[in-house]
mmCIF file with all atom_site columns, C-alpha atoms (C1' of nucleotides) in Angstrom:
data_model
loop_
_atom_site.group_PDB
_atom_site.id
_atom_site.type_symbol
_atom_site.label_atom_id
_atom_site.label_alt_id
_atom_site.label_comp_id
_atom_site.label_asym_id
_atom_site.label_entity_id
_atom_site.label_seq_id
_atom_site.pdbx_PDB_ins_code
_atom_site.Cartn_x
_atom_site.Cartn_y
_atom_site.Cartn_z
_atom_site.occupancy
_atom_site.B_iso_or_equiv
_atom_site.pdbx_formal_charge
_atom_site.auth_seq_id
_atom_site.auth_comp_id
_atom_site.auth_asym_id
_atom_site.auth_atom_id
_atom_site.pdbx_PDB_model_num
ATOM 1   C CA    . UNK A 1 1  ? 5.979   17.432  14.194  1.00 93.00 ? 22 UNK A CA    1
ATOM 2   C CA    . UNK A 1 2  ? 3.182   14.981  13.744  1.00 96.00 ? 23 UNK A CA    1
ATOM 3   C CA    . UNK A 1 3  ? 0.187   14.386  11.568  1.00 96.00 ? 24 UNK A CA    1
ATOM 4   C CA    . UNK A 1 4  ? -3.124  16.170  12.258  1.00 95.00 ? 25 UNK A CA    1
ATOM 5   C CA    . UNK A 1 5  ? -6.090  13.810  12.210  1.00 91.00 ? 26 UNK A CA    1
ATOM 6   C CA    . UNK A 1 6  ? -8.540  16.707  11.948  1.00 91.00 ? 27 UNK A CA    1
ATOM 7   C CA    . UNK A 1 7  ? -6.877  18.241  8.930   1.00 93.00 ? 28 UNK A CA    1
ATOM 8   C CA    . UNK A 1 8  ? -8.665  17.431  5.705   1.00 93.00 ? 29 UNK A CA    1
ATOM 9   C CA    . UNK A 1 9  ? -5.367  16.609  4.015   1.00 95.00 ? 30 UNK A CA    1
ATOM 10  C CA    . UNK A 1 10 ? -4.949  12.844  3.767   1.00 96.00 ? 31 UNK A CA    1
ATOM 11  C CA    . UNK A 1 11 ? -2.768  11.485  6.538   1.00 97.00 ? 32 UNK A CA    1
ATOM 12  C CA    . UNK A 1 12 ? -0.389  9.752   4.136   1.00 97.00 ? 33 UNK A CA    1
ATOM 13  C CA    . UNK A 1 13 ? 0.244   13.042  2.350   1.00 97.00 ? 34 UNK A CA    1
ATOM 14  C CA    . UNK A 1 14 ? 0.782   14.881  5.615   1.00 97.00 ? 35 UNK A CA    1
ATOM 15  C CA    . UNK A 1 15 ? 3.266   12.268  6.730   1.00 98.00 ? 36 UNK A CA    1
ATOM 16  C CA    . UNK A 1 16 ? 5.055   12.291  3.391   1.00 98.00 ? 37 UNK A CA    1
ATOM 17  C CA    . UNK A 1 17 ? 5.353   16.080  3.602   1.00 98.00 ? 38 UNK A CA    1
ATOM 18  C CA    . UNK A 1 18 ? 6.713   15.924  7.150   1.00 98.00 ? 39 UNK A CA    1
ATOM 19  C CA    . UNK A 1 19 ? 9.377   13.401  6.199   1.00 98.00 ? 40 UNK A CA    1
ATOM 20  C CA    . UNK A 1 20 ? 10.213  15.251  2.984   1.00 98.00 ? 41 UNK A CA    1
ATOM 21  C CA    . UNK A 1 21 ? 10.793  18.431  4.955   1.00 98.00 ? 42 UNK A CA    1
ATOM 22  C CA    . UNK A 1 22 ? 12.981  16.567  7.440   1.00 98.00 ? 43 UNK A CA    1
ATOM 23  C CA    . UNK A 1 23 ? 15.096  15.327  4.557   1.00 98.00 ? 44 UNK A CA    1
ATOM 24  C CA    . UNK A 1 24 ? 15.232  18.629  2.701   1.00 97.00 ? 45 UNK A CA    1
ATOM 25  C CA    . UNK A 1 25 ? 16.225  20.466  5.862   1.00 97.00 ? 46 UNK A CA    1
ATOM 26  C CA    . UNK A 1 26 ? 18.974  17.975  6.603   1.00 97.00 ? 47 UNK A CA    1
ATOM 27  C CA    . UNK A 1 27 ? 17.367  16.930  9.855   1.00 97.00 ? 48 UNK A CA    1
ATOM 28  C CA    . UNK A 1 28 ? 17.469  13.523  8.232   1.00 98.00 ? 49 UNK A CA    1
ATOM 29  C CA    . UNK A 1 29 ? 20.832  13.474  6.513   1.00 97.00 ? 50 UNK A CA    1
ATOM 30  C CA    . UNK A 1 30 ? 21.865  11.333  3.531   1.00 98.00 ? 51 UNK A CA    1
ATOM 31  C CA    . UNK A 1 31 ? 22.592  7.695   4.402   1.00 97.00 ? 52 UNK A CA    1
ATOM 32  C CA    . UNK A 1 32 ? 20.853  8.186   7.727   1.00 98.00 ? 53 UNK A CA    1
ATOM 33  C CA    . UNK A 1 33 ? 18.314  5.623   8.928   1.00 98.00 ? 54 UNK A CA    1
ATOM 34  C CA    . UNK A 1 34 ? 14.711  6.759   8.690   1.00 98.00 ? 55 UNK A CA    1
ATOM 35  C CA    . UNK A 1 35 ? 12.575  5.762   11.700  1.00 98.00 ? 56 UNK A CA    1
ATOM 36  C CA    . UNK A 1 36 ? 11.021  2.313   11.306  1.00 98.00 ? 57 UNK A CA    1
ATOM 37  C CA    . UNK A 1 37 ? 7.435   1.841   10.177  1.00 98.00 ? 58 UNK A CA    1
ATOM 38  C CA    . UNK A 1 38 ? 6.496   0.740   13.696  1.00 97.00 ? 59 UNK A CA    1
ATOM 39  C CA    . UNK A 1 39 ? 8.044   3.844   15.190  1.00 97.00 ? 60 UNK A CA    1
ATOM 40  C CA    . UNK A 1 40 ? 6.294   6.146   12.718  1.00 97.00 ? 61 UNK A CA    1
ATOM 41  C CA    . UNK A 1 41 ? 2.999   4.396   13.442  1.00 97.00 ? 62 UNK A CA    1
ATOM 42  C CA    . UNK A 1 42 ? 3.360   5.126   17.126  1.00 96.00 ? 63 UNK A CA    1
ATOM 43  C CA    . UNK A 1 43 ? 4.736   8.622   16.702  1.00 97.00 ? 64 UNK A CA    1
ATOM 44  C CA    . UNK A 1 44 ? 1.904   9.751   14.436  1.00 97.00 ? 65 UNK A CA    1
ATOM 45  C CA    . UNK A 1 45 ? -0.896  7.492   15.585  1.00 96.00 ? 66 UNK A CA    1
ATOM 46  C CA    . UNK A 1 46 ? -1.557  6.073   12.144  1.00 97.00 ? 67 UNK A CA    1
ATOM 47  C CA    . UNK A 1 47 ? -1.721  2.581   10.713  1.00 97.00 ? 68 UNK A CA    1
ATOM 48  C CA    . UNK A 1 48 ? 1.091   0.796   9.003   1.00 97.00 ? 69 UNK A CA    1
ATOM 49  C CA    . UNK A 1 49 ? -0.677  1.075   5.668   1.00 96.00 ? 70 UNK A CA    1
ATOM 50  C CA    . UNK A 1 50 ? -0.670  4.844   5.994   1.00 97.00 ? 71 UNK A CA    1
ATOM 51  C CA    . UNK A 1 51 ? 3.024   4.888   6.886   1.00 98.00 ? 72 UNK A CA    1
ATOM 52  C CA    . UNK A 1 52 ? 3.876   2.646   3.955   1.00 97.00 ? 73 UNK A CA    1
ATOM 53  C CA    . UNK A 1 53 ? 1.791   4.783   1.632   1.00 97.00 ? 74 UNK A CA    1
ATOM 54  C CA    . UNK A 1 54 ? 3.784   7.853   2.664   1.00 97.00 ? 75 UNK A CA    1
ATOM 55  C CA    . UNK A 1 55 ? 7.130   6.072   2.375   1.00 97.00 ? 76 UNK A CA    1
ATOM 56  C CA    . UNK A 1 56 ? 6.131   4.738   -1.034  1.00 96.00 ? 77 UNK A CA    1
ATOM 57  C CA    . UNK A 1 57 ? 5.743   8.273   -2.290  1.00 95.00 ? 78 UNK A CA    1
ATOM 58  C CA    . UNK A 1 58 ? 9.156   9.368   -1.067  1.00 97.00 ? 79 UNK A CA    1
ATOM 59  C CA    . UNK A 1 59 ? 10.642  6.224   -2.547  1.00 96.00 ? 80 UNK A CA    1
ATOM 60  C CA    . UNK A 1 60 ? 9.094   7.057   -5.906  1.00 93.00 ? 81 UNK A CA    1
ATOM 61  C CA    . UNK A 1 61 ? 10.606  10.534  -5.584  1.00 94.00 ? 82 UNK A CA    1
ATOM 62  C CA    . UNK A 1 62 ? 14.008  8.969   -5.031  1.00 96.00 ? 83 UNK A CA    1
ATOM 63  C CA    . UNK A 1 63 ? 14.377  10.564  -1.615  1.00 98.00 ? 84 UNK A CA    1
ATOM 64  C CA    . UNK A 1 64 ? 14.693  7.308   0.284   1.00 98.00 ? 85 UNK A CA    1
ATOM 65  C CA    . UNK A 1 65 ? 15.763  3.733   -0.261  1.00 98.00 ? 86 UNK A CA    1
ATOM 66  C CA    . UNK A 1 66 ? 14.527  0.788   1.731   1.00 98.00 ? 87 UNK A CA    1
ATOM 67  C CA    . UNK A 1 67 ? 16.058  -2.599  2.360   1.00 97.00 ? 88 UNK A CA    1
ATOM 68  C CA    . UNK A 1 68 ? 14.060  -5.547  3.714   1.00 97.00 ? 89 UNK A CA    1
ATOM 69  C CA    . UNK A 1 69 ? 15.129  -6.539  7.191   1.00 97.00 ? 90 UNK A CA    1
ATOM 70  C CA    . UNK A 1 70 ? 17.331  -3.486  7.583   1.00 97.00 ? 91 UNK A CA    1
ATOM 71  C CA    . UNK A 1 71 ? 15.248  -0.399  7.211   1.00 98.00 ? 92 UNK A CA    1
ATOM 72  C CA    . UNK A 1 72 ? 14.764  2.740   5.194   1.00 98.00 ? 93 UNK A CA    1
ATOM 73  C CA    . UNK A 1 73 ? 17.579  5.172   4.517   1.00 98.00 ? 94 UNK A CA    1
ATOM 74  C CA    . UNK A 1 74 ? 17.832  8.679   3.187   1.00 98.00 ? 95 UNK A CA    1
ATOM 75  C CA    . UNK A 1 75 ? 19.145  8.557   -0.363  1.00 97.00 ? 96 UNK A CA    1
ATOM 76  C CA    . UNK A 1 76 ? 22.129  10.449  -1.656  1.00 88.00 ? 97 UNK A CA    1
ATOM 77  C CA    . UNK A 1 77 ? 25.400  11.003  0.093   1.00 80.00 ? 98 UNK A CA    1
ATOM 78  C CA    . UNK B 2 1  ? -5.201  -13.882 -18.812 1.00 88.00 ? 13 UNK B CA    1
ATOM 79  C CA    . UNK B 2 2  ? -5.261  -13.940 -15.070 1.00 89.00 ? 14 UNK B CA    1
ATOM 80  C CA    . UNK B 2 3  ? -2.927  -13.903 -12.149 1.00 89.00 ? 15 UNK B CA    1
ATOM 81  C CA    . UNK B 2 4  ? -1.274  -17.133 -10.944 1.00 88.00 ? 16 UNK B CA    1
ATOM 82  C CA    . UNK B 2 5  ? -1.556  -17.573 -7.198  1.00 81.00 ? 17 UNK B CA    1
ATOM 83  C CA    . UNK B 2 6  ? 1.123   -20.278 -7.220  1.00 78.00 ? 18 UNK B CA    1
ATOM 84  C CA    . UNK B 2 7  ? 3.665   -18.141 -8.994  1.00 81.00 ? 19 UNK B CA    1
ATOM 85  C CA    . UNK B 2 8  ? 6.216   -16.636 -6.635  1.00 83.00 ? 20 UNK B CA    1
ATOM 86  C CA    . UNK B 2 9  ? 5.854   -13.248 -8.342  1.00 89.00 ? 21 UNK B CA    1
ATOM 87  C CA    . UNK B 2 10 ? 3.755   -10.918 -6.193  1.00 92.00 ? 22 UNK B CA    1
ATOM 88  C CA    . UNK B 2 11 ? 0.147   -10.807 -7.314  1.00 91.00 ? 23 UNK B CA    1
ATOM 89  C CA    . UNK B 2 12 ? 0.140   -7.018  -7.631  1.00 92.00 ? 24 UNK B CA    1
ATOM 90  C CA    . UNK B 2 13 ? 3.142   -7.161  -9.973  1.00 92.00 ? 25 UNK B CA    1
ATOM 91  C CA    . UNK B 2 14 ? 1.571   -9.937  -12.027 1.00 92.00 ? 26 UNK B CA    1
ATOM 92  C CA    . UNK B 2 15 ? -1.608  -7.925  -12.353 1.00 95.00 ? 27 UNK B CA    1
ATOM 93  C CA    . UNK B 2 16 ? 0.270   -4.740  -13.220 1.00 94.00 ? 28 UNK B CA    1
ATOM 94  C CA    . UNK B 2 17 ? 2.172   -6.635  -15.917 1.00 94.00 ? 29 UNK B CA    1
ATOM 95  C CA    . UNK B 2 18 ? -1.025  -8.112  -17.363 1.00 95.00 ? 30 UNK B CA    1
ATOM 96  C CA    . UNK B 2 19 ? -2.689  -4.714  -17.590 1.00 95.00 ? 31 UNK B CA    1
ATOM 97  C CA    . UNK B 2 20 ? 0.462   -3.085  -18.942 1.00 93.00 ? 32 UNK B CA    1
ATOM 98  C CA    . UNK B 2 21 ? 0.619   -5.662  -21.710 1.00 94.00 ? 33 UNK B CA    1
ATOM 99  C CA    . UNK B 2 22 ? -3.043  -5.115  -22.516 1.00 94.00 ? 34 UNK B CA    1
ATOM 100 C CA    . UNK B 2 23 ? -2.369  -1.401  -22.861 1.00 93.00 ? 35 UNK B CA    1
ATOM 101 C CA    . UNK B 2 24 ? 0.862   -1.775  -24.808 1.00 94.00 ? 36 UNK B CA    1
ATOM 102 C CA    . UNK B 2 25 ? -0.768  -4.218  -27.212 1.00 94.00 ? 37 UNK B CA    1
ATOM 103 C CA    . UNK B 2 26 ? -3.709  -1.925  -27.790 1.00 92.00 ? 38 UNK B CA    1
ATOM 104 C CA    . UNK B 2 27 ? -6.158  -4.434  -26.381 1.00 92.00 ? 39 UNK B CA    1
ATOM 105 C CA    . UNK B 2 28 ? -6.940  -1.606  -24.014 1.00 91.00 ? 40 UNK B CA    1
ATOM 106 C CA    . UNK B 2 29 ? -6.870  1.450   -26.235 1.00 92.00 ? 41 UNK B CA    1
ATOM 107 C CA    . UNK B 2 30 ? -6.284  5.075   -25.183 1.00 91.00 ? 42 UNK B CA    1
ATOM 108 C CA    . UNK B 2 31 ? -9.271  6.707   -23.520 1.00 88.00 ? 43 UNK B CA    1
ATOM 109 C CA    . UNK B 2 32 ? -10.825 3.296   -23.024 1.00 89.00 ? 44 UNK B CA    1
ATOM 110 C CA    . UNK B 2 33 ? -12.295 2.354   -19.650 1.00 91.00 ? 45 UNK B CA    1
ATOM 111 C CA    . UNK B 2 34 ? -10.180 -0.062  -17.647 1.00 92.00 ? 46 UNK B CA    1
ATOM 112 C CA    . UNK B 2 35 ? -12.221 -2.758  -15.854 1.00 91.00 ? 47 UNK B CA    1
ATOM 113 C CA    . UNK B 2 36 ? -13.368 -1.618  -12.415 1.00 89.00 ? 48 UNK B CA    1
ATOM 114 C CA    . UNK B 2 37 ? -11.569 -2.596  -9.237  1.00 90.00 ? 49 UNK B CA    1
ATOM 115 C CA    . UNK B 2 38 ? -14.475 -4.872  -8.315  1.00 87.00 ? 50 UNK B CA    1
ATOM 116 C CA    . UNK B 2 39 ? -14.320 -6.591  -11.677 1.00 90.00 ? 51 UNK B CA    1
ATOM 117 C CA    . UNK B 2 40 ? -10.559 -7.095  -11.469 1.00 93.00 ? 52 UNK B CA    1
ATOM 118 C CA    . UNK B 2 41 ? -10.953 -8.465  -7.952  1.00 92.00 ? 53 UNK B CA    1
ATOM 119 C CA    . UNK B 2 42 ? -13.393 -11.090 -9.212  1.00 88.00 ? 54 UNK B CA    1
ATOM 120 C CA    . UNK B 2 43 ? -11.562 -11.827 -12.438 1.00 89.00 ? 55 UNK B CA    1
ATOM 121 C CA    . UNK B 2 44 ? -8.237  -12.478 -10.735 1.00 91.00 ? 56 UNK B CA    1
ATOM 122 C CA    . UNK B 2 45 ? -9.378  -13.629 -7.334  1.00 88.00 ? 57 UNK B CA    1
ATOM 123 C CA    . UNK B 2 46 ? -7.421  -10.999 -5.453  1.00 90.00 ? 58 UNK B CA    1
ATOM 124 C CA    . UNK B 2 47 ? -8.327  -8.387  -2.901  1.00 89.00 ? 59 UNK B CA    1
ATOM 125 C CA    . UNK B 2 48 ? -9.084  -4.783  -3.572  1.00 90.00 ? 60 UNK B CA    1
ATOM 126 C CA    . UNK B 2 49 ? -5.822  -3.720  -2.003  1.00 86.00 ? 61 UNK B CA    1
ATOM 127 C CA    . UNK B 2 50 ? -3.922  -5.845  -4.481  1.00 90.00 ? 62 UNK B CA    1
ATOM 128 C CA    . UNK B 2 51 ? -5.855  -4.406  -7.416  1.00 94.00 ? 63 UNK B CA    1
ATOM 129 C CA    . UNK B 2 52 ? -5.248  -0.866  -6.196  1.00 93.00 ? 64 UNK B CA    1
ATOM 130 C CA    . UNK B 2 53 ? -1.576  -1.592  -5.674  1.00 89.00 ? 65 UNK B CA    1
ATOM 131 C CA    . UNK B 2 54 ? -1.296  -2.706  -9.304  1.00 93.00 ? 66 UNK B CA    1
ATOM 132 C CA    . UNK B 2 55 ? -3.290  0.256   -10.620 1.00 93.00 ? 67 UNK B CA    1
ATOM 133 C CA    . UNK B 2 56 ? -1.190  2.614   -8.508  1.00 89.00 ? 68 UNK B CA    1
ATOM 134 C CA    . UNK B 2 57 ? 1.923   1.438   -10.320 1.00 89.00 ? 69 UNK B CA    1
ATOM 135 C CA    . UNK B 2 58 ? 0.432   1.977   -13.766 1.00 92.00 ? 70 UNK B CA    1
ATOM 136 C CA    . UNK B 2 59 ? -0.819  5.370   -12.619 1.00 89.00 ? 71 UNK B CA    1
ATOM 137 C CA    . UNK B 2 60 ? 2.682   6.311   -11.495 1.00 85.00 ? 72 UNK B CA    1
ATOM 138 C CA    . UNK B 2 61 ? 3.912   5.208   -14.922 1.00 86.00 ? 73 UNK B CA    1
ATOM 139 C CA    . UNK B 2 62 ? 1.407   7.522   -16.530 1.00 88.00 ? 74 UNK B CA    1
ATOM 140 C CA    . UNK B 2 63 ? -0.319  4.660   -18.341 1.00 92.00 ? 75 UNK B CA    1
ATOM 141 C CA    . UNK B 2 64 ? -3.697  5.220   -16.757 1.00 92.00 ? 76 UNK B CA    1
ATOM 142 C CA    . UNK B 2 65 ? -5.732  7.974   -15.162 1.00 89.00 ? 77 UNK B CA    1
ATOM 143 C CA    . UNK B 2 66 ? -8.472  7.458   -12.634 1.00 90.00 ? 78 UNK B CA    1
ATOM 144 C CA    . UNK B 2 67 ? -11.460 9.608   -11.762 1.00 86.00 ? 79 UNK B CA    1
ATOM 145 C CA    . UNK B 2 68 ? -13.553 9.072   -8.628  1.00 83.00 ? 80 UNK B CA    1
ATOM 146 C CA    . UNK B 2 69 ? -17.033 7.885   -9.401  1.00 81.00 ? 81 UNK B CA    1
ATOM 147 C CA    . UNK B 2 70 ? -16.255 7.358   -13.073 1.00 81.00 ? 82 UNK B CA    1
ATOM 148 C CA    . UNK B 2 71 ? -13.501 4.840   -13.346 1.00 89.00 ? 83 UNK B CA    1
ATOM 149 C CA    . UNK B 2 72 ? -9.987  4.294   -14.578 1.00 91.00 ? 84 UNK B CA    1
ATOM 150 C CA    . UNK B 2 73 ? -9.033  5.075   -18.159 1.00 92.00 ? 85 UNK B CA    1
ATOM 151 C CA    . UNK B 2 74 ? -6.112  4.363   -20.427 1.00 91.00 ? 86 UNK B CA    1
ATOM 152 C CA    . UNK B 2 75 ? -4.047  7.517   -20.783 1.00 90.00 ? 87 UNK B CA    1
ATOM 153 C CA    . UNK B 2 76 ? -3.040  9.086   -24.042 1.00 81.00 ? 88 UNK B CA    1
ATOM 154 C CA    . UNK B 2 77 ? -5.104  9.476   -27.165 1.00 72.00 ? 89 UNK B CA    1
ATOM 155 C "C1'" . DA  C 3 1  ? 25.193  -22.410 15.657  1.00 66.20 ? 8  DA  C "C1'" 1
ATOM 156 C "C1'" . DA  C 3 2  ? 20.690  -21.455 17.087  1.00 66.20 ? 9  DA  C "C1'" 1
ATOM 157 C "C1'" . DA  C 3 3  ? 16.974  -19.088 18.778  1.00 66.20 ? 10 DA  C "C1'" 1
ATOM 158 C "C1'" . DT  C 3 4  ? 14.792  -14.610 19.121  1.00 66.20 ? 11 DT  C "C1'" 1
ATOM 159 C "C1'" . DA  C 3 5  ? 13.660  -9.975  17.843  1.00 66.20 ? 12 DA  C "C1'" 1
ATOM 160 C "C1'" . DT  C 3 6  ? 13.247  -6.448  14.488  1.00 66.20 ? 13 DT  C "C1'" 1
ATOM 161 C "C1'" . DT  C 3 7  ? 11.943  -4.674  10.025  1.00 66.20 ? 14 DT  C "C1'" 1
ATOM 162 C "C1'" . DT  C 3 8  ? 10.093  -4.692  5.614   1.00 66.20 ? 15 DT  C "C1'" 1
ATOM 163 C "C1'" . DG  C 3 9  ? 6.966   -7.276  2.022   1.00 66.20 ? 16 DG  C "C1'" 1
ATOM 164 C "C1'" . DT  C 3 10 ? 2.713   -9.206  0.653   1.00 66.20 ? 17 DT  C "C1'" 1
ATOM 165 C "C1'" . DA  C 3 11 ? -2.135  -9.997  1.107   1.00 66.20 ? 18 DA  C "C1'" 1
ATOM 166 C "C1'" . DC  C 3 12 ? -6.302  -10.143 3.155   1.00 66.20 ? 19 DC  C "C1'" 1
ATOM 167 C "C1'" . DG  C 3 13 ? -10.643 -7.964  5.228   1.00 66.20 ? 20 DG  C "C1'" 1
ATOM 168 C "C1'" . DT  C 3 14 ? -13.611 -4.062  6.767   1.00 66.20 ? 21 DT  C "C1'" 1
ATOM 169 C "C1'" . DA  C 3 15 ? -15.446 0.573   7.344   1.00 66.20 ? 22 DA  C "C1'" 1
ATOM 170 C "C1'" . DT  C 3 16 ? -16.356 5.128   5.925   1.00 66.20 ? 23 DT  C "C1'" 1
ATOM 171 C "C1'" . DG  C 3 17 ? -16.098 9.119   2.821   1.00 66.20 ? 24 DG  C "C1'" 1
ATOM 172 C "C1'" . DT  C 3 18 ? -16.490 11.391  -1.728  1.00 66.20 ? 25 DT  C "C1'" 1
ATOM 173 C "C1'" . DA  C 3 19 ? -17.766 11.830  -6.563  1.00 66.20 ? 26 DA  C "C1'" 1
ATOM 174 C "C1'" . DT  C 3 20 ? -20.421 10.501  -10.332 1.00 66.20 ? 27 DT  C "C1'" 1
ATOM 175 C "C1'" . DG  C 3 21 ? -24.319 8.409   -12.954 1.00 66.20 ? 28 DG  C "C1'" 1
ATOM 176 C "C1'" . DG  D 4 1  ? -32.586 8.404   -3.279  1.00 66.20 ? 4  DG  D "C1'" 1
ATOM 177 C "C1'" . DC  D 4 2  ? -29.828 4.709   -4.935  1.00 66.20 ? 5  DC  D "C1'" 1
ATOM 178 C "C1'" . DA  D 4 3  ? -26.064 2.294   -7.240  1.00 66.20 ? 6  DA  D "C1'" 1
ATOM 179 C "C1'" . DT  D 4 4  ? -21.457 2.392   -8.815  1.00 66.20 ? 7  DT  D "C1'" 1
ATOM 180 C "C1'" . DA  D 4 5  ? -16.615 3.507   -8.380  1.00 66.20 ? 8  DA  D "C1'" 1
ATOM 181 C "C1'" . DC  D 4 6  ? -12.602 5.362   -6.451  1.00 66.20 ? 9  DC  D "C1'" 1
ATOM 182 C "C1'" . DA  D 4 7  ? -10.059 7.361   -1.898  1.00 66.20 ? 10 DA  D "C1'" 1
ATOM 183 C "C1'" . DT  D 4 8  ? -8.595  6.992   2.629   1.00 66.20 ? 11 DT  D "C1'" 1
ATOM 184 C "C1'" . DA  D 4 9  ? -7.679  4.471   6.742   1.00 66.20 ? 12 DA  D "C1'" 1
ATOM 185 C "C1'" . DC  D 4 10 ? -8.075  1.083   9.998   1.00 66.20 ? 13 DC  D "C1'" 1
ATOM 186 C "C1'" . DG  D 4 11 ? -6.944  -3.795  11.403  1.00 66.20 ? 14 DG  D "C1'" 1
ATOM 187 C "C1'" . DT  D 4 12 ? -4.900  -8.679  10.973  1.00 66.20 ? 15 DT  D "C1'" 1
ATOM 188 C "C1'" . DA  D 4 13 ? -1.809  -12.386 9.516   1.00 66.20 ? 16 DA  D "C1'" 1
ATOM 189 C "C1'" . DC  D 4 14 ? 2.063   -14.455 7.759   1.00 66.20 ? 17 DC  D "C1'" 1
ATOM 190 C "C1'" . DA  D 4 15 ? 6.517   -14.538 5.085   1.00 66.20 ? 18 DA  D "C1'" 1
ATOM 191 C "C1'" . DA  D 4 16 ? 11.243  -13.104 4.217   1.00 66.20 ? 19 DA  D "C1'" 1
ATOM 192 C "C1'" . DA  D 4 17 ? 15.471  -10.649 5.244   1.00 66.20 ? 20 DA  D "C1'" 1
ATOM 193 C "C1'" . DT  D 4 18 ? 18.348  -8.992  8.573   1.00 66.20 ? 21 DT  D "C1'" 1
ATOM 194 C "C1'" . DA  D 4 19 ? 20.165  -8.043  13.167  1.00 66.20 ? 22 DA  D "C1'" 1
ATOM 195 C "C1'" . DT  D 4 20 ? 20.812  -9.310  17.823  1.00 66.20 ? 23 DT  D "C1'" 1
ATOM 196 C "C1'" . DT  D 4 21 ? 21.444  -12.208 21.771  1.00 66.20 ? 24 DT  D "C1'" 1
#
DNA sequence: AAATATTTGTACGTATGTATG
DNA sequence: GCATACATACGTACAAATATT
């Protein structure tokens, strides 16, 4: 599942929704490492700013936690 | 009151704190127009991204509301 | 121990689109 | 039509924390 550049929905919201679903469905389990910003950039063909915008939303929702130099992890567990 | 570029505290956090204080103190009253992004850029000597980062925090805190083409306003009132 | 690579954090600039006045 | 103001999205650069070799 990737972002659709022709969809009117902002890319950062699409990406946030995709990741949120992955977490809610358990595809990304608690304490599991979320793909790096670089990886998400490549996978979805978006800029780092867009990736960080999406991750910032999930962070504000308490769904993920990120640690400098290590990565971003699914919260809970 | 402006941001200090030599302070180790991130500029966007400094700016968010300055605006938060202005709101809490009533200097910026409810329903009042917050200075535009362009104005804040010039006043503090920071980029638009930094201004928007700071405003995004206050927005998430529910302290302000922004409307495209009109501006950003202090919430409440 | 040291150098290198990876990953996130901060900050800048630019371009284009949308909404309002 | 034009000016103002916010929204989205791209790119770049460097710093800091961590992991790897």
